[in-house]
Tab-separated table of C-alpha atoms and ligand atoms in Angstrom:
chain	number	residue	atom	x	y	z
A	1	UNK	CA	27.397	-33.661	-15.002
A	2	UNK	CA	23.834	-32.077	-15.782
A	3	UNK	CA	21.552	-34.336	-17.922
A	4	UNK	CA	21.697	-33.147	-21.389
A	5	UNK	CA	18.841	-32.430	-23.809
A	6	UNK	CA	18.662	-34.913	-26.806
A	7	UNK	CA	16.354	-34.513	-29.776
A	8	UNK	CA	16.181	-38.037	-31.672
A	9	UNK	CA	15.261	-37.941	-35.241
A	10	UNK	CA	14.633	-41.133	-37.066
A	11	UNK	CA	13.161	-42.223	-40.363
A	12	UNK	CA	13.886	-43.620	-43.984
A	13	UNK	CA	16.355	-42.645	-46.327
A	14	UNK	CA	15.638	-39.247	-47.899
A	15	UNK	CA	12.874	-38.125	-45.467
A	16	UNK	CA	14.831	-34.895	-45.125
A	17	UNK	CA	16.490	-35.755	-41.655
A	18	UNK	CA	19.761	-34.326	-42.043
A	19	UNK	CA	18.522	-30.877	-43.498
A	20	UNK	CA	16.102	-30.478	-40.921
A	21	UNK	CA	18.138	-31.758	-37.959
A	22	UNK	CA	21.115	-29.302	-39.065
A	23	UNK	CA	18.798	-26.290	-39.189
A	24	UNK	CA	17.179	-27.246	-35.689
A	25	UNK	CA	20.575	-27.722	-34.150
A	26	UNK	CA	21.782	-24.495	-35.437
A	27	UNK	CA	18.757	-22.547	-34.298
A	28	UNK	CA	18.782	-24.327	-30.870
A	29	UNK	CA	22.454	-24.023	-30.518
A	30	UNK	CA	22.703	-27.825	-29.951
A	31	UNK	CA	25.243	-30.272	-31.494
A	32	UNK	CA	24.110	-31.839	-34.712
A	33	UNK	CA	24.950	-35.561	-34.963
A	34	UNK	CA	24.323	-37.293	-38.454
A	35	UNK	CA	24.890	-41.056	-37.595
A	36	UNK	CA	24.247	-42.060	-41.173
A	37	UNK	CA	27.576	-40.438	-41.881
A	38	UNK	CA	29.418	-42.593	-39.367
A	39	UNK	CA	27.979	-45.693	-40.983
A	40	UNK	CA	29.063	-44.462	-44.277
A	41	UNK	CA	32.605	-43.819	-43.057
A	42	UNK	CA	32.659	-47.270	-42.107
A	43	UNK	CA	31.493	-48.536	-45.386
A	44	UNK	CA	33.869	-46.204	-47.266
A	45	UNK	CA	36.866	-47.648	-45.128
A	46	UNK	CA	35.880	-51.293	-45.997
A	47	UNK	CA	35.397	-50.342	-49.790
A	48	UNK	CA	39.054	-49.093	-49.610
A	49	UNK	CA	40.174	-52.398	-48.299
A	50	UNK	CA	38.238	-54.350	-50.954
A	51	UNK	CA	35.938	-56.038	-48.148
A	52	UNK	CA	32.430	-56.750	-49.266
A	53	UNK	CA	29.694	-55.101	-47.133
A	54	UNK	CA	28.167	-58.558	-46.794
A	55	UNK	CA	31.581	-60.213	-45.532
A	56	UNK	CA	30.972	-60.713	-42.111
A	57	UNK	CA	34.526	-62.261	-41.450
A	58	UNK	CA	36.360	-59.380	-43.583
A	59	UNK	CA	34.209	-56.670	-41.584
A	60	UNK	CA	35.269	-58.186	-38.110
A	61	UNK	CA	38.881	-58.675	-39.216
A	62	UNK	CA	39.236	-54.944	-40.480
A	63	UNK	CA	37.045	-53.065	-38.017
A	64	UNK	CA	40.152	-52.735	-35.439
A	65	UNK	CA	42.215	-50.808	-37.999
A	66	UNK	CA	39.472	-48.115	-38.217
A	67	UNK	CA	39.786	-45.068	-36.183
A	68	UNK	CA	36.710	-42.546	-36.700
A	69	UNK	CA	36.652	-38.965	-35.717
A	70	UNK	CA	33.870	-36.346	-35.911
A	71	UNK	CA	34.890	-32.672	-36.052
A	72	UNK	CA	32.756	-29.589	-36.756
A	73	UNK	CA	33.797	-26.476	-38.673
A	74	UNK	CA	32.874	-22.984	-37.878
A	75	UNK	CA	29.457	-23.369	-39.721
A	76	UNK	CA	28.542	-26.471	-37.744
A	77	UNK	CA	28.972	-28.615	-40.566
A	78	UNK	CA	30.027	-32.325	-39.371
A	79	UNK	CA	33.300	-33.682	-40.868
A	80	UNK	CA	34.054	-37.194	-40.836
A	81	UNK	CA	37.705	-38.159	-40.225
A	82	UNK	CA	38.727	-41.876	-41.153
A	83	UNK	CA	42.004	-42.723	-39.669
A	84	UNK	CA	43.169	-38.910	-39.780
A	85	UNK	CA	41.816	-38.255	-43.254
A	86	UNK	CA	38.744	-36.085	-43.995
A	87	UNK	CA	36.374	-38.377	-45.990
A	88	UNK	CA	33.052	-35.968	-45.720
A	89	UNK	CA	32.825	-35.459	-49.307
A	90	UNK	CA	33.880	-38.956	-50.372
A	91	UNK	CA	31.030	-40.820	-48.371
A	92	UNK	CA	28.077	-38.987	-50.236
A	93	UNK	CA	27.738	-41.446	-53.327
A	94	UNK	CA	24.863	-43.695	-54.259
A	95	UNK	CA	27.416	-46.508	-54.061
A	96	UNK	CA	28.183	-45.825	-50.456
A	97	UNK	CA	24.874	-45.438	-49.426
A	98	UNK	CA	23.999	-48.670	-50.459
A	99	UNK	CA	27.070	-50.241	-48.933
A	100	UNK	CA	26.517	-48.268	-45.681
A	101	UNK	CA	22.918	-49.772	-45.554
A	102	UNK	CA	24.540	-53.269	-45.674
A	103	UNK	CA	27.455	-52.540	-43.541
A	104	UNK	CA	25.118	-51.233	-40.589
A	105	UNK	CA	23.555	-54.712	-40.364
A	106	UNK	CA	26.925	-56.021	-38.700
A	107	UNK	CA	26.841	-56.549	-34.815
A	108	UNK	CA	30.480	-55.365	-34.643
A	109	UNK	CA	29.857	-52.198	-36.446
A	110	UNK	CA	26.834	-51.333	-34.396
A	111	UNK	CA	28.489	-51.950	-31.076
A	112	UNK	CA	31.315	-49.840	-31.954
A	113	UNK	CA	29.188	-46.852	-32.943
A	114	UNK	CA	26.647	-47.258	-30.495
A	115	UNK	CA	29.279	-46.102	-27.644
A	116	UNK	CA	30.612	-43.170	-29.676
A	117	UNK	CA	26.992	-41.924	-30.251
A	118	UNK	CA	25.929	-42.208	-26.627
A	119	UNK	CA	29.305	-40.467	-25.524
A	120	UNK	CA	28.528	-37.466	-27.573
A	121	UNK	CA	24.902	-37.165	-26.311
A	122	UNK	CA	26.355	-37.477	-22.718
A	123	UNK	CA	28.605	-34.498	-23.281
A	124	UNK	CA	26.360	-32.119	-25.448
A	125	UNK	CA	22.642	-31.285	-25.916
A	126	UNK	CA	22.260	-32.946	-29.440
A	127	UNK	CA	20.080	-33.196	-32.348
A	128	UNK	CA	20.912	-36.696	-33.546
A	129	UNK	CA	19.365	-38.310	-36.714
A	130	UNK	CA	19.502	-41.886	-37.943
A	131	UNK	CA	17.359	-45.053	-37.848
A	132	UNK	CA	17.541	-46.335	-34.144
A	133	UNK	CA	18.387	-43.375	-32.153
A	134	UNK	CA	14.895	-43.350	-30.570
A	135	UNK	CA	14.713	-46.868	-30.158
A	136	UNK	CA	18.175	-47.995	-29.204
A	137	UNK	CA	21.043	-45.376	-29.082
A	138	UNK	CA	18.855	-42.811	-26.862
A	139	UNK	CA	15.803	-44.541	-25.515
A	140	UNK	CA	15.437	-41.954	-23.073
A	141	UNK	CA	15.771	-38.971	-25.481
A	142	UNK	CA	14.054	-35.804	-24.524
A	143	UNK	CA	12.008	-35.687	-27.620
A	144	UNK	CA	11.600	-38.591	-30.397
A	145	UNK	CA	10.511	-37.650	-33.909
A	146	UNK	CA	9.799	-39.920	-36.821
A	147	UNK	CA	10.204	-38.199	-40.288
A	148	UNK	CA	8.829	-40.069	-43.275
A	149	UNK	CA	7.577	-39.376	-46.612
A	150	UNK	CA	6.280	-41.440	-49.407
A	151	UNK	CA	9.163	-43.317	-51.442
A	152	UNK	CA	8.462	-41.512	-54.463
A	153	UNK	CA	8.494	-38.139	-52.774
A	154	UNK	CA	12.000	-39.002	-51.236
A	155	UNK	CA	13.250	-40.259	-54.608
A	156	UNK	CA	12.125	-37.061	-56.106
A	157	UNK	CA	14.000	-34.897	-53.462
A	158	UNK	CA	17.146	-37.117	-53.836
A	159	UNK	CA	17.151	-36.542	-57.636
A	160	UNK	CA	16.620	-32.883	-56.934
A	161	UNK	CA	19.660	-32.865	-54.663
A	162	UNK	CA	21.805	-34.772	-57.096
A	163	UNK	CA	20.916	-32.364	-59.835
A	164	UNK	CA	21.761	-29.484	-57.802
A	165	UNK	CA	25.381	-30.971	-57.461
A	166	UNK	CA	25.717	-31.538	-60.927
A	167	UNK	CA	25.076	-35.051	-60.946
A	168	UNK	CA	22.798	-36.967	-63.184
A	169	UNK	CA	20.139	-38.895	-61.622
A	170	UNK	CA	17.585	-41.399	-63.124
A	171	UNK	CA	14.296	-41.266	-61.111
A	172	UNK	CA	13.487	-44.971	-61.404
A	173	UNK	CA	16.907	-45.994	-60.297
A	174	UNK	CA	17.057	-43.662	-57.384
A	175	UNK	CA	13.440	-44.904	-56.331
A	176	UNK	CA	14.605	-48.547	-56.653
A	177	UNK	CA	17.590	-47.994	-54.451
A	178	UNK	CA	15.586	-45.913	-52.044
A	179	UNK	CA	13.058	-49.111	-51.792
A	180	UNK	CA	15.937	-51.489	-51.512
A	181	UNK	CA	17.548	-49.440	-48.722
A	182	UNK	CA	14.095	-49.095	-46.822
A	183	UNK	CA	13.656	-52.878	-46.970
A	184	UNK	CA	17.442	-53.762	-45.679
A	185	UNK	CA	17.150	-51.007	-43.062
A	186	UNK	CA	13.890	-52.286	-41.740
A	187	UNK	CA	14.373	-55.791	-41.897
A	188	UNK	CA	17.921	-56.411	-40.246
A	189	UNK	CA	18.171	-58.290	-37.032
A	190	UNK	CA	19.837	-55.735	-35.054
A	191	UNK	CA	18.432	-52.269	-34.476
A	192	UNK	CA	16.032	-52.061	-37.561
A	193	UNK	CA	14.468	-48.929	-38.385
A	194	UNK	CA	11.259	-48.671	-36.649
A	195	UNK	CA	9.159	-46.033	-34.935
A	196	UNK	CA	8.879	-46.264	-31.278
A	197	UNK	CA	5.568	-45.843	-29.438
A	198	UNK	CA	6.667	-42.544	-27.647
A	199	UNK	CA	7.670	-40.918	-31.060
A	200	UNK	CA	5.705	-38.154	-32.830
A	201	UNK	CA	5.160	-39.125	-36.365
A	202	UNK	CA	5.610	-36.445	-39.255
A	203	UNK	CA	4.766	-37.218	-42.945
A	204	UNK	CA	6.490	-34.631	-44.663
A	205	UNK	CA	5.278	-35.739	-48.215
A	206	UNK	CA	3.220	-32.646	-48.677
A	207	UNK	CA	5.440	-30.182	-46.521
A	208	UNK	CA	8.084	-27.867	-47.279
A	209	UNK	CA	11.388	-27.542	-45.278
A	210	UNK	CA	10.057	-24.485	-43.491
A	211	UNK	CA	6.620	-26.178	-42.589
A	212	UNK	CA	8.431	-29.148	-41.296
A	213	UNK	CA	10.971	-27.014	-39.364
A	214	UNK	CA	8.065	-25.034	-37.750
A	215	UNK	CA	5.919	-28.250	-36.889
A	216	UNK	CA	8.997	-29.704	-35.323
A	217	UNK	CA	9.632	-26.490	-33.225
A	218	UNK	CA	6.110	-26.958	-31.941
A	219	UNK	CA	6.480	-30.633	-31.158
A	220	UNK	CA	9.926	-29.888	-29.348
A	221	UNK	CA	8.603	-26.696	-27.578
A	222	UNK	CA	5.699	-28.521	-26.246
A	223	UNK	CA	7.910	-31.542	-24.791
A	224	UNK	CA	10.588	-29.124	-23.447
A	225	UNK	CA	7.887	-26.916	-21.716
A	226	UNK	CA	6.368	-29.960	-20.335
R	1	LIG	O1	21.137	-41.604	-43.138
R	1	LIG	P1	21.987	-42.149	-44.335
R	1	LIG	O2	21.240	-42.153	-45.520
R	1	LIG	O3	23.258	-41.187	-44.412
R	1	LIG	O4	22.517	-43.651	-43.638
R	1	LIG	C1	23.156	-44.489	-44.449
R	1	LIG	C2	22.830	-45.986	-43.714
R	1	LIG	O5	23.609	-46.080	-42.650
R	1	LIG	C3	21.409	-46.212	-43.704
R	1	LIG	O6	21.045	-46.950	-44.993
R	1	LIG	C4	21.498	-47.173	-42.740
R	1	LIG	C5	22.506	-46.964	-41.913
R	1	LIG	N1	22.127	-46.220	-40.808
R	1	LIG	C6	21.901	-46.982	-39.419
R	1	LIG	O7	21.737	-48.229	-39.756
R	1	LIG	N2	21.689	-46.395	-38.352
R	1	LIG	C7	21.721	-45.069	-38.222
R	1	LIG	N3	21.375	-44.724	-36.994
R	1	LIG	C8	21.972	-44.482	-39.146
R	1	LIG	C9	22.182	-44.930	-40.441
């Protein structure tokens, strides 16, 4: 099989990874893989079974009961299928965000998802976003980009997103949750969020989505042309 192209996009919560990765994948005709959604699905499943995300024994006991499927609709939107059920809408709450961050620290969870993510990248050209794509999942990715922005800007963007969905958001609360997730995601023992030496860093605090996409296309174009 010919070697596939992979664009790895890592960065903290709310840096704009999914919006940008989805757009890029669409424009390039690649498959978009939102790996955070897979961790969210695990968190949602454990939550349904009443397993605390910090309960190592509980997570180990229930994980074998979980089958995760990923499907794409005609618009290229990624759907998460949990034991045959579409949970795409259910995993997008603040509560599941926090639980996903905690659940992602478990070795058994990361191992299960690692194979799944690598399998997709073996089969398709991908734009994959997450926390450990460039460092662990696809260390030989064709292009690695680290997207970041100040915690305040990320919290503001999250509040706007929630408002657009008609959900109330308190800025201070959202900021606190983002800072807590940043801490958890960068301090866990296995595959913590970090920028690899071969990543290109893009601070999007002062950039619009269009500017970020243009900058990323330049970075990708230079790598692919090289
Ligand atoms: O990208 P997101 O906010 O949907 O991710 C939810 C949580 O999942 C995040 O706080 C940490 C975890 N995660 C991870 O550990 N590794 C990834 N590649 C993607 C997400």
